[in-house]
XYZ file of C-alpha atoms in Angstrom:
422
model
C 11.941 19.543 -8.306
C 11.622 16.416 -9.996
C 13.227 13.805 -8.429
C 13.465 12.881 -4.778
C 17.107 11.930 -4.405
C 18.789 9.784 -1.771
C 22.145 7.810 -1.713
C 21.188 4.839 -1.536
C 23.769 1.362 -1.706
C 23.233 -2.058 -2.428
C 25.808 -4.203 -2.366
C 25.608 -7.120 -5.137
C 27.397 -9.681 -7.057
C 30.770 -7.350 -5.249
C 29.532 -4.522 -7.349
C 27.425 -1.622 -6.015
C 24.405 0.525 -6.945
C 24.170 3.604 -6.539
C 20.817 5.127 -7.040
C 20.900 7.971 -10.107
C 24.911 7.963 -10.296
C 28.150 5.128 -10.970
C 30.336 4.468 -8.294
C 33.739 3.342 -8.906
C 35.018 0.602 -6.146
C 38.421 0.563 -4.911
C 39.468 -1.949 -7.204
C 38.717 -0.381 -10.281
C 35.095 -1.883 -10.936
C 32.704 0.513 -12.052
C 28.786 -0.202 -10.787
C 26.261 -0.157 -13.125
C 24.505 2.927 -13.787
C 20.591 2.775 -14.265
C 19.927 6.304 -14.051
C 17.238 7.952 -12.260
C 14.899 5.382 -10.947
C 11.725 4.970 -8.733
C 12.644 3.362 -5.206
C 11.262 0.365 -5.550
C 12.676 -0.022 -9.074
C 15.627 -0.013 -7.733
C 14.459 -2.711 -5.425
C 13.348 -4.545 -8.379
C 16.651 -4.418 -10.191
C 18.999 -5.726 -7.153
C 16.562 -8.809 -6.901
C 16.875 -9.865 -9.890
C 20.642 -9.736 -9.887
C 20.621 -11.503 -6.606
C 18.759 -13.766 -8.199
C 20.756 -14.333 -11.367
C 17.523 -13.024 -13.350
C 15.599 -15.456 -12.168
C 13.109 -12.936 -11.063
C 13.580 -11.006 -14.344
C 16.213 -8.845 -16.415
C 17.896 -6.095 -14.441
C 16.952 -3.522 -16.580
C 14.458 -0.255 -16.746
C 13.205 -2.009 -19.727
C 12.833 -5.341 -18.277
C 10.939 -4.408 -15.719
C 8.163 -2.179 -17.996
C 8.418 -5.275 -20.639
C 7.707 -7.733 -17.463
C 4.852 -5.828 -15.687
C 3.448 -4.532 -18.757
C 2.927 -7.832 -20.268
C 1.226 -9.618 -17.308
C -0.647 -6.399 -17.331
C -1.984 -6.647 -20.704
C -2.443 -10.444 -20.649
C -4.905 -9.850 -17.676
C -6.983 -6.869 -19.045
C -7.184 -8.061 -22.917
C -10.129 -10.954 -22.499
C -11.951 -8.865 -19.580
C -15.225 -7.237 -19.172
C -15.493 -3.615 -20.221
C -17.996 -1.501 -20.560
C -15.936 1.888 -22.385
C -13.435 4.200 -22.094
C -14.018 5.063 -18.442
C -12.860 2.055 -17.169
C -9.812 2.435 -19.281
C -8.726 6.081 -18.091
C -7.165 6.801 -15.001
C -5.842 10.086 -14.082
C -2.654 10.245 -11.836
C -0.970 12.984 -9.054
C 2.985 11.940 -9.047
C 3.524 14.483 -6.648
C 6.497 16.133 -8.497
C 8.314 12.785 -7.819
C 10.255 10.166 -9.988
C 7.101 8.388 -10.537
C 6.282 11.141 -13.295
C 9.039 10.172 -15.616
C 9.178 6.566 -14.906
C 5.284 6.550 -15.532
C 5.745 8.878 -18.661
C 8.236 6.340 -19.739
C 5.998 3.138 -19.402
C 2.882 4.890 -20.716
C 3.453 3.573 -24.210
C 4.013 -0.160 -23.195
C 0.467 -0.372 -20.968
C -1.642 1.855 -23.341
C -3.328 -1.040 -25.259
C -4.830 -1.747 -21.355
C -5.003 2.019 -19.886
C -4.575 5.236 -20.082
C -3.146 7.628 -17.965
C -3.371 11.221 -17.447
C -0.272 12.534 -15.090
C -0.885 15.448 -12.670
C 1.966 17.306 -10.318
C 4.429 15.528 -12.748
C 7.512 17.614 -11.949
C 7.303 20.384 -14.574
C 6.505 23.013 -11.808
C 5.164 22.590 -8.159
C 7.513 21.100 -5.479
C 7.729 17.649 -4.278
C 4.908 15.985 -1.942
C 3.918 19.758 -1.476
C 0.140 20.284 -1.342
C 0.053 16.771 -3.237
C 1.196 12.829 -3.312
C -0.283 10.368 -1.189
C 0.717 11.007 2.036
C -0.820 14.648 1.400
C -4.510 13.085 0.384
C -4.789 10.638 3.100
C -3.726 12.812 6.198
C -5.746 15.660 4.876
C -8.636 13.842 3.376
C -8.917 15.586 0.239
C -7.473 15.609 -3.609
C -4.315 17.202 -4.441
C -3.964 20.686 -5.764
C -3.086 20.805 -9.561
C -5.687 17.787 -10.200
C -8.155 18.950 -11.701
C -11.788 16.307 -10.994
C -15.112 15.449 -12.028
C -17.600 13.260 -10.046
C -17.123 9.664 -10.053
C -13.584 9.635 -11.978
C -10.981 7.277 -10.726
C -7.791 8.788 -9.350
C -4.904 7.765 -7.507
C -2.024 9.769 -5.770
C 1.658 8.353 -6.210
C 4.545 9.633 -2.963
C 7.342 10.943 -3.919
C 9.608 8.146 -4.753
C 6.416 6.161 -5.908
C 6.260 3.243 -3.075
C 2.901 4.411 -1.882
C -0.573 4.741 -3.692
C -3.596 5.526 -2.815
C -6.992 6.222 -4.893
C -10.309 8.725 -4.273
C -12.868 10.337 -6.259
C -15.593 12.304 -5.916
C -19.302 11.538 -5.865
C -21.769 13.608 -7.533
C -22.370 15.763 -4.430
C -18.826 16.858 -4.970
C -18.252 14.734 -1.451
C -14.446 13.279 -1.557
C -13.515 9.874 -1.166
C -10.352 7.929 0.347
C -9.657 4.230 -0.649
C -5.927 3.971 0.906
C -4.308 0.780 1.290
C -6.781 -0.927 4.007
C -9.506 -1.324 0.507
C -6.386 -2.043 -1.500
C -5.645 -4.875 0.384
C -9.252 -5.912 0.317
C -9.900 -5.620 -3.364
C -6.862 -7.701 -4.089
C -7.170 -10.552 -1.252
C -10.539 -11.009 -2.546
C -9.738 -11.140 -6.308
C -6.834 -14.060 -5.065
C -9.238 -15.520 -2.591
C -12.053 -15.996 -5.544
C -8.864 -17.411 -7.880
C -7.469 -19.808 -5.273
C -11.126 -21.643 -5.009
C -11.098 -21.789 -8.591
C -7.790 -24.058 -9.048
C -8.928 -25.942 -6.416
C -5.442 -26.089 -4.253
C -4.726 -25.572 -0.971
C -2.155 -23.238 -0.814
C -3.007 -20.590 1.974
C -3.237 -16.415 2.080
C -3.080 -14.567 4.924
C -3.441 -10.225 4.714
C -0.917 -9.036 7.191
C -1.756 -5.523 8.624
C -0.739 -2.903 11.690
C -3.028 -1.538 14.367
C -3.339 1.240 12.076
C -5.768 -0.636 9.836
C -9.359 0.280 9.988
C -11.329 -2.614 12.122
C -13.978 -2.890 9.262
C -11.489 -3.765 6.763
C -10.095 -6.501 9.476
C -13.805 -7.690 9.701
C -14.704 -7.668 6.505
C -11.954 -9.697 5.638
C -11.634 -12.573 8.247
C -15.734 -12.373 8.323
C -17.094 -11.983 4.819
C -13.695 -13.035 2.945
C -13.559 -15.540 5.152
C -9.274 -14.627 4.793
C -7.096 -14.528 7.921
C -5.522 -11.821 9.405
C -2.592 -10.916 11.097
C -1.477 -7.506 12.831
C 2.355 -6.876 13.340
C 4.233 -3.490 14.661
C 4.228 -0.829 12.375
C 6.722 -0.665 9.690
C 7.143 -2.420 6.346
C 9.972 -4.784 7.420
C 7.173 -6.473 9.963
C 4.810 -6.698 7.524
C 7.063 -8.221 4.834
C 8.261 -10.649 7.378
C 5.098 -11.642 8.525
C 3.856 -12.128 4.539
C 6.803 -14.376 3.968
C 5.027 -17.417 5.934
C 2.187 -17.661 3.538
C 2.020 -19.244 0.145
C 0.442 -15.952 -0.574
C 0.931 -12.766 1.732
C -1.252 -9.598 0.985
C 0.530 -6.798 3.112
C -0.237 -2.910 3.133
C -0.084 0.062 5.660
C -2.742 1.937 5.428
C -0.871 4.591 4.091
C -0.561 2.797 0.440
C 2.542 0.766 0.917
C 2.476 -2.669 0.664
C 2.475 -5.155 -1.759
C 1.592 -9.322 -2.556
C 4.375 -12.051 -1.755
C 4.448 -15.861 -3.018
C 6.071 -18.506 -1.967
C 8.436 -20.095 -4.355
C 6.127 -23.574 -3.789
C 2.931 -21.371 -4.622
C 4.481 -20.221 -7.586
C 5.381 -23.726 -8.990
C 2.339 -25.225 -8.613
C 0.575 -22.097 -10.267
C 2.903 -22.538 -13.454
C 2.427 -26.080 -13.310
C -1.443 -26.103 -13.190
C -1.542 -23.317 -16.186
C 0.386 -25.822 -18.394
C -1.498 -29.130 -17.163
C -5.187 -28.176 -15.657
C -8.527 -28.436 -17.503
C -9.587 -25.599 -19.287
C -11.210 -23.655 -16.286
C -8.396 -24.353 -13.465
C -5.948 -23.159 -16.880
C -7.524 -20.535 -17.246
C -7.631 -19.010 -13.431
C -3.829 -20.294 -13.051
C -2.436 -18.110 -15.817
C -4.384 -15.463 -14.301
C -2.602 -16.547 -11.143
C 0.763 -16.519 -13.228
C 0.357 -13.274 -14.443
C -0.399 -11.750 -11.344
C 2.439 -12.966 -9.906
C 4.681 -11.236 -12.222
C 2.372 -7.821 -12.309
C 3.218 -7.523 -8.701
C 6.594 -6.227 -7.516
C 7.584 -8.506 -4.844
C 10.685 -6.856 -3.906
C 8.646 -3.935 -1.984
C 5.625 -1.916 -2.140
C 5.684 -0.334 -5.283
C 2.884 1.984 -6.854
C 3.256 1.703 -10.338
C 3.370 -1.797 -10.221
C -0.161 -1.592 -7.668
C -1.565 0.761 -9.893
C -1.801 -1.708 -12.211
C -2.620 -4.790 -10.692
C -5.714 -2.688 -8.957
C -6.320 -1.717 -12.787
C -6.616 -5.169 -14.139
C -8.739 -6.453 -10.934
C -10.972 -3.273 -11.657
C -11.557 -4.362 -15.046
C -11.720 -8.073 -15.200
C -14.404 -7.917 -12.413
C -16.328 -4.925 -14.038
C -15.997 -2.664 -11.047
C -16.689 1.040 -10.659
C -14.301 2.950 -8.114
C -17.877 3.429 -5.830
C -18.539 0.158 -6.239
C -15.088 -1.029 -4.917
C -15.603 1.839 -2.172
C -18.795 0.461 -0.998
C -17.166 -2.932 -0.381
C -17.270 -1.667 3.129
C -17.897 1.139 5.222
C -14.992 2.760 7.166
C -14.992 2.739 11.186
C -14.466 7.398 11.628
C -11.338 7.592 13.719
C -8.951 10.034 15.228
C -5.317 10.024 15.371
C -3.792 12.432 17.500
C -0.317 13.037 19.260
C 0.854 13.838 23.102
C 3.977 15.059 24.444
C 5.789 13.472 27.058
C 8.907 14.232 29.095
C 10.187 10.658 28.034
C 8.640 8.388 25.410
C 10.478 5.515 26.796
C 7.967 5.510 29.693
C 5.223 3.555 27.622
C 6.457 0.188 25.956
C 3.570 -2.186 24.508
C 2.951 -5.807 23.444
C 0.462 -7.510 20.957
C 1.874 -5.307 18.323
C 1.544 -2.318 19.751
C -2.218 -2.726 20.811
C -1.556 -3.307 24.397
C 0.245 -0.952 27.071
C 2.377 -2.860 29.260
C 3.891 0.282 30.982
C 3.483 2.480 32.387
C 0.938 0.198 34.981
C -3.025 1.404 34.796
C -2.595 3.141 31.490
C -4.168 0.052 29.863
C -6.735 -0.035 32.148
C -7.518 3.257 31.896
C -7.992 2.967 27.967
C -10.173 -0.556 27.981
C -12.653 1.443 30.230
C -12.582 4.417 28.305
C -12.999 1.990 25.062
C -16.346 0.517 26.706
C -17.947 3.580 26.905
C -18.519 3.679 22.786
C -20.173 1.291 20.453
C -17.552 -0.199 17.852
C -15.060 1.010 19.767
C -11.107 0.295 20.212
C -7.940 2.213 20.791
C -4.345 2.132 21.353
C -1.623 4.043 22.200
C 2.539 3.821 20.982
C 5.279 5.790 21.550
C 7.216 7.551 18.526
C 10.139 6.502 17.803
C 12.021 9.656 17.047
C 10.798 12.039 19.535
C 9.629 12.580 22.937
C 5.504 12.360 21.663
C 2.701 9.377 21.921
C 0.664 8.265 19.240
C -2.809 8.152 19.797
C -5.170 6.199 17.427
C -9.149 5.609 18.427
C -12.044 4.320 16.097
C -15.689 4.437 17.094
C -18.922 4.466 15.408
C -19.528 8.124 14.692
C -16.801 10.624 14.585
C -18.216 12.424 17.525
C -17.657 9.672 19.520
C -14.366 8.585 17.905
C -13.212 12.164 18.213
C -14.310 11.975 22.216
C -12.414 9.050 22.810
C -9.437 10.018 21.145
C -8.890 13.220 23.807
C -10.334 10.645 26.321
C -7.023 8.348 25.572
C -5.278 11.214 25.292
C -5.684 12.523 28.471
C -4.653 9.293 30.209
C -2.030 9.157 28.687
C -1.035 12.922 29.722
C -1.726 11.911 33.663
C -0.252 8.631 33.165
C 2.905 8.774 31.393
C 4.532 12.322 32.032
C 2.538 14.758 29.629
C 4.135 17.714 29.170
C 2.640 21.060 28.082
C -1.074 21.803 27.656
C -2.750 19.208 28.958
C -5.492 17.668 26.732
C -9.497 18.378 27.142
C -11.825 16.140 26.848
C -14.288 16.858 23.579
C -13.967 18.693 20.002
């Protein structure tokens, strides 16, 4: 299976999109029909027509001619040192992203090349591959084949997540998901920001769900701000909007960079007018702005703005993983007769209800060096989320079942009750 289909509408300019098919409206008008797209190309296409193609032309081929060419202007003066940096080899997890990626491989190939993986001509979709598959299961996909120290990246199945790994020469695997995404690209606009010499301000947006080394890293090394909303990309988006420039991404791969209409005049206006070094770091600025899809998280278009950050700054994919060290955590889930029972505050970091269960978790949380943990109820079924971070995964996994049990005695567990250790 190729494709992963949903109906989806947009309503615009009193016409409508529907994604892979035409739809013919009651009066007789007949949507356009782009075929079968990625998700967020879709997204891409009914901003710019909201936006009068402002944003760019609402076409397949607009948006590989737009993203390509900011891609290409960024990667064509920068430091490489051969072919490695140049190759990147892809799992589309039987998804759209395949074709769609197939399609654009001839417009970015002056810049990178590509070898697809799980592209859709057997295997099933997001089955035993894709990004979700990698990062819950910390390891590559099957039908990837890897050698130590290459640079791969896993597309979802509608290609609106990505996440990269590799493997080091102990045939140990690696997982850079979209906490180090975030990172690499703050950083990269950080460094350009100090170079123009304005004051426009970035701020990374993130969940609970993001590991607390990447938060310190940031707002300690990076010197960046920070700021954690309830899970789900319409917080995060939000939240971005405030900035001149907001970095969001789950740590699941989805996310992408926002810029305020201000930010972006003044960029285009100091890479016409500036001296020859603020030029040069605005156009940079200017093509970044278009590589990245602003309409949602998209992976092709992250793909290749990690691409050209990769290889302007000369990075390996170790030496981008060693930016940091991960916090080990645990994630684990307990039923409840009713999830209702818990309801939180400070996005979801603090338990307000049921009373003590808070309590009960800070004094569990002191117990461990580099500690933290929270707790949040699904949203779809009767079951409580668990998440815990420590400084070893022993002690990460202990407090995890620690939490867990709490929250069993506390808020109506259900079923076998929780013990305490791996």
């Amino acid at each position: 299976m190729l494709t992963e289909l949903r109906k989806t509408f947009y309503l615009l300019d009193n016409q409508f999109i529907i994604k892979g098919r035409t739809q013919e409206k009651p009066a007789g008008r007949v949507a356009p029909d782009y075929g079968l797209v990625t998700t967020p190309q879709l997204h891409y296409m009914v901003y710019c027509r909201n936006t009068s193609g402002r944003y760019g032309k609402a076409t397949i081929e607009g948006y590989y001619e737009k993203l390509s060419k900011a891609f290409i202007e960024l990667t064509k003066q920068a430091f490489c040192s051969g072919d490695d940096y140049r190759s990147l080899k892809v799992d589309c997890a039987n998804g759209i992203g395949a074709l769609k990626l197939r399609e654009m491989e001839h417009y970015i190939s002056q810049g990178l090349s590509v070898q697809l993986f799980n592209d859709g001509t057997k295997g099933k979709l997001n089955h035993l591959c894709g990004a979700d598959f990698v990062k819950s299961h910390q390891k590559p996909p099957q039908g990837m084949e890897m050698k130590a120290n290459e640079r791969c990246c896993s597309f979802d199945g509608d290609a609106d997540r990505i996440v990269y790994y590799y493997l080091d020469v102990d045939g140990h695997f690696h997982l850079i998901d979209g906490d180090k995404i975030a990172t690499l690209i703050s950083s990269f606009l950080k460094e350009l920001l100090l170079e123009i010499g304005e004051s426009l301000n970035i701020g990374v947006v993130q969940t609970a769900y993001a590991n607390g080394s990447s938060t310190r890293y940031l707002e300690e090394v990076m010197k960046v701000p920070v700021y954690c909303t309830k899970t789900g990309v319409k917080h995060l988006h939000h939240k971005a909007q405030e900035f001149d420039i907001g970095v969001y991404f789950e740590a699941n791969g989805h996310g992408t960079v926002l810029f305020s209409k201000a930010a972006e005049t003044k960029i285009k206006q100091l890479a016409k007018e500036s001296g020859d070094k603020k030029r040069e770091a605005a156009k940079m600025l200017e093509n970044v702005i278009d590589l990245f899809n602003q309409a949602a998280g998209d992976a092709i278009s992250d793909m290749l703005v990690i691409e050209a950050i990769l290889t302007r700054k000369g990075l390996t994919v170790q030496q981008w993983d060693a930016l940091y060290t991960d916090l080990p955590n645990r994630q684990l889930k307990v039923k409840v007769a009713d999830r209702q029972v818990i309801s939180t505050t400070d996005a979801e970091r603090q338990v307000v209800t049921p009373l003590g269960l808070q309590e009960a978790i800070n004094d569990l949380v002191k117990t461990y060096r580099l500690s933290r943990a929270f707790v949040r109820p699904s949203g779809t079924e009767d079951i409580v989320r668990v998440y815990a971070e420590a400084d070893s995964q022993e002690n990460a996994d202990s407090l995890a079942r620690a939490v867990s049990l709490a929250v069993f005695q506390l808020a109506g567990g259900v079923g076998e009750m929780p013990q305490p250790g791996f």
